Structure formats: C-alpha cells, structure tokens
Short mmCIF file of C-alpha atoms in Angstrom, two decimals:
data_model
loop_
_atom_site.label_atom_id
_atom_site.label_comp_id
_atom_site.label_asym_id
_atom_site.label_seq_id
_atom_site.Cartn_x
_atom_site.Cartn_y
_atom_site.Cartn_z
CA UNK A 27 -0.05 0.00 -0.01
CA UNK A 28 1.42 3.25 -0.94
CA UNK A 29 1.30 6.10 1.68
CA UNK A 30 -0.47 9.26 0.39
CA UNK A 31 -3.15 11.81 1.31
CA UNK A 32 -6.24 9.93 0.02
CA UNK A 33 -9.38 11.49 -1.48
CA UNK A 34 -11.41 8.78 0.24
CA UNK A 35 -12.21 8.54 3.85
CA UNK A 36 -12.39 12.30 4.34
CA UNK A 37 -12.24 14.09 7.64
CA UNK A 38 -13.57 17.30 6.25
CA UNK A 39 -15.92 18.92 8.87
CA UNK A 40 -18.47 19.70 6.09
CA UNK A 41 -19.08 15.78 5.74
CA UNK A 42 -21.98 14.49 7.75
CA UNK A 43 -21.94 11.25 9.56
CA UNK A 44 -25.25 10.41 7.88
CA UNK A 45 -23.36 10.49 4.59
CA UNK A 46 -20.21 8.50 5.42
CA UNK A 47 -20.74 5.31 3.63
CA UNK A 48 -16.85 4.85 3.04
CA UNK A 49 -16.18 5.10 6.87
CA UNK A 50 -19.03 2.59 7.58
CA UNK A 51 -17.37 0.06 5.34
CA UNK A 52 -14.78 -0.42 8.21
CA UNK A 53 -17.33 -2.42 10.14
CA UNK A 54 -18.97 -4.40 7.22
CA UNK A 55 -16.30 -6.94 6.51
CA UNK A 56 -16.12 -9.68 7.67
CA UNK A 57 -19.90 -10.46 8.77
CA UNK A 58 -20.56 -9.85 12.36
CA UNK A 59 -18.62 -6.61 12.54
CA UNK A 60 -15.28 -8.32 12.98
CA UNK A 61 -16.53 -10.52 15.79
CA UNK A 62 -16.00 -14.26 15.45
CA UNK A 63 -17.54 -16.93 17.63
CA UNK A 64 -15.43 -20.08 18.20
CA UNK A 65 -15.73 -23.39 20.00
CA UNK A 66 -18.75 -25.55 20.87
CA UNK A 67 -20.39 -22.66 22.91
CA UNK A 68 -19.65 -20.11 20.19
CA UNK A 69 -17.80 -17.71 22.53
CA UNK A 70 -17.24 -14.26 21.05
CA UNK A 71 -13.81 -13.04 20.02
CA UNK A 72 -12.62 -9.84 18.28
CA UNK A 73 -9.34 -10.09 16.60
CA UNK A 74 -7.14 -7.19 17.27
CA UNK A 75 -7.20 -5.84 13.72
CA UNK A 76 -10.91 -5.38 13.74
CA UNK A 77 -10.85 -3.77 17.07
CA UNK A 78 -8.24 -1.41 15.59
CA UNK A 79 -10.51 -0.66 12.71
CA UNK A 80 -13.45 -0.01 14.92
CA UNK A 81 -11.38 2.45 16.94
CA UNK A 82 -10.34 4.16 13.66
CA UNK A 83 -14.13 4.67 13.05
CA UNK A 84 -14.72 5.88 16.59
CA UNK A 85 -11.99 8.50 15.87
CA UNK A 86 -13.81 9.61 12.75
CA UNK A 87 -16.92 9.99 14.77
CA UNK A 88 -15.32 11.93 17.46
CA UNK A 89 -13.58 14.22 14.95
CA UNK A 90 -16.76 14.97 13.07
CA UNK A 91 -18.96 15.36 16.19
CA UNK A 92 -21.78 12.99 17.24
CA UNK A 93 -24.97 12.67 15.41
CA UNK A 94 -26.91 13.33 18.75
CA UNK A 95 -27.55 16.20 21.04
CA UNK A 96 -28.10 13.81 23.87
CA UNK A 97 -25.40 14.79 26.56
CA UNK A 98 -25.29 11.19 28.03
CA UNK A 99 -24.79 9.73 24.54
CA UNK A 100 -22.07 12.34 23.70
CA UNK A 101 -20.31 11.49 27.12
CA UNK A 102 -20.43 7.84 26.30
CA UNK A 103 -18.93 8.45 22.91
CA UNK A 104 -16.03 10.38 24.47
CA UNK A 105 -15.31 7.61 26.92
CA UNK A 106 -15.54 5.06 24.05
CA UNK A 107 -13.13 7.21 21.93
CA UNK A 108 -10.78 7.62 25.00
CA UNK A 109 -10.58 3.83 25.31
CA UNK A 110 -10.01 3.58 21.49
CA UNK A 111 -7.16 6.08 21.57
CA UNK A 112 -5.49 4.13 24.36
CA UNK A 113 -6.11 0.91 22.61
CA UNK A 114 -4.54 2.05 19.29
CA UNK A 115 -1.50 3.48 21.18
CA UNK A 116 -0.96 0.27 22.81
CA UNK A 117 -1.21 -1.89 19.71
CA UNK A 118 0.85 0.46 17.52
CA UNK A 119 3.62 0.41 20.14
CA UNK A 120 3.72 -3.45 19.54
CA UNK A 121 3.40 -3.60 15.93
CA UNK A 122 4.19 -0.28 14.41
CA UNK A 123 5.59 0.12 10.81
CA UNK A 124 9.20 0.70 10.72
CA UNK A 125 9.83 2.57 7.68
CA UNK A 126 11.57 5.89 7.37
CA UNK A 127 9.58 8.97 6.09
CA UNK A 128 11.26 11.86 4.36
CA UNK A 129 10.94 15.43 5.49
CA UNK A 130 8.12 17.15 7.17
CA UNK A 131 4.69 15.75 6.31
CA UNK A 132 2.92 19.11 7.00
CA UNK A 133 5.01 20.65 4.20
CA UNK A 134 4.49 17.98 1.73
CA UNK A 135 2.45 18.67 -1.38
CA UNK A 136 1.02 15.33 -1.65
CA UNK A 137 -0.98 15.81 -4.93
CA UNK A 138 2.06 17.11 -6.67
CA UNK A 139 4.52 14.57 -5.24
CA UNK A 140 2.33 11.46 -5.36
CA UNK A 141 2.77 8.37 -3.20
CA UNK A 142 5.70 8.36 -0.79
CA UNK A 143 6.58 5.13 1.00
CA UNK A 144 4.97 1.92 0.52
CA UNK A 145 3.95 -0.84 3.09
CA UNK A 146 3.56 -4.46 2.51
CA UNK A 147 0.20 -5.43 3.86
CA UNK A 148 -1.36 -8.62 4.81
CA UNK A 149 -4.12 -10.11 2.60
CA UNK A 150 -7.16 -10.31 4.78
CA UNK A 151 -9.38 -12.08 2.38
CA UNK A 152 -8.65 -15.56 3.72
CA UNK A 153 -9.23 -14.39 7.23
CA UNK A 154 -12.56 -12.72 6.15
CA UNK A 155 -13.66 -15.94 4.38
CA UNK A 156 -12.94 -18.07 7.56
CA UNK A 157 -14.66 -15.57 9.76
CA UNK A 158 -17.59 -15.33 7.47
CA UNK A 159 -17.95 -19.17 7.53
CA UNK A 160 -17.72 -19.15 11.31
CA UNK A 161 -20.49 -16.34 11.48
CA UNK A 162 -22.65 -18.47 9.19
CA UNK A 163 -22.15 -21.57 11.41
CA UNK A 164 -23.17 -19.55 14.61
CA UNK A 165 -26.23 -18.24 12.81
CA UNK A 166 -27.23 -21.86 12.03
CA UNK A 167 -26.53 -22.92 15.66
CA UNK A 168 -28.42 -19.95 17.06
CA UNK A 169 -31.55 -20.95 15.07
CA UNK A 170 -31.44 -24.33 16.81
CA UNK A 171 -31.51 -22.60 20.34
CA UNK A 172 -33.88 -19.60 19.49
#
C-alpha cells in the first residue's frame, strides 16, 4: 500500500455522519462486525485488527462530532473514544511500521509528489472468508436454540 493523502475517507468537517458510507465500510467485513464465535459454545472473540478498525471509526465520529444532542450519549462516545485512543496507542507500540519517512509531512504537497513510502500489507481475504464461515455456522447454531 502506498502512503499518500487519500481522497477517500475524508475528515472534512463539512461531511456528515449520515453521509459517510466509506467510513461505515470499516465495520462491514467480515460478517458480524469483525467478531467471530469459536468453540462448541460459540464464545465471542474480536481479532485485534478489527478492534483497531473499529477504533479508527470511533476517531472519525469523534472528529466530526456525534449525530446526537443527547449529553449522555455524547459523554459515552467520548469515553469510548478515550478507550480507543489508548487501545490504538498500545497496539501501535507493539506492531508499528518501521519505515523511514522523508521530511516534514505538513510541508509536503501530496498531490504534486504522489505516493511516498510503501507498506507491504497482509491479505485479509482468507481471514474474512474463515470468519464469514464461522459467522454463518453460528447463525445456524443460534436458530436451533432460539
């Protein structure tokens, strides 16, 4: 993946949370919002990667404001975001990328320069497929006990 300033996943304050379909995709794959159910009792687990994506989404919601005027809901969102910042900090400290970036990113003309560094990313398709299968198995199991 090339590192550059994307046109997608905007954090422009003029964007609305009601019109943020790109950001909403962070929780759509795999099925079950990244949670998987394992074992004979289908216990719930959340792989770290999907928890991280969830927290990135919470950051987007915090930056653009909440879609509610409810003070309790807003306070809950802030507590949730505080948890997410700590979670991202902790997981990044353990598995941060180790590349070197040139210069001051605030002075870079991204559109003129194009992509800078590149990262080698994992292919998560196989993980998604396995988790989707586990989710479907759980739905079948749940029907038997409903």
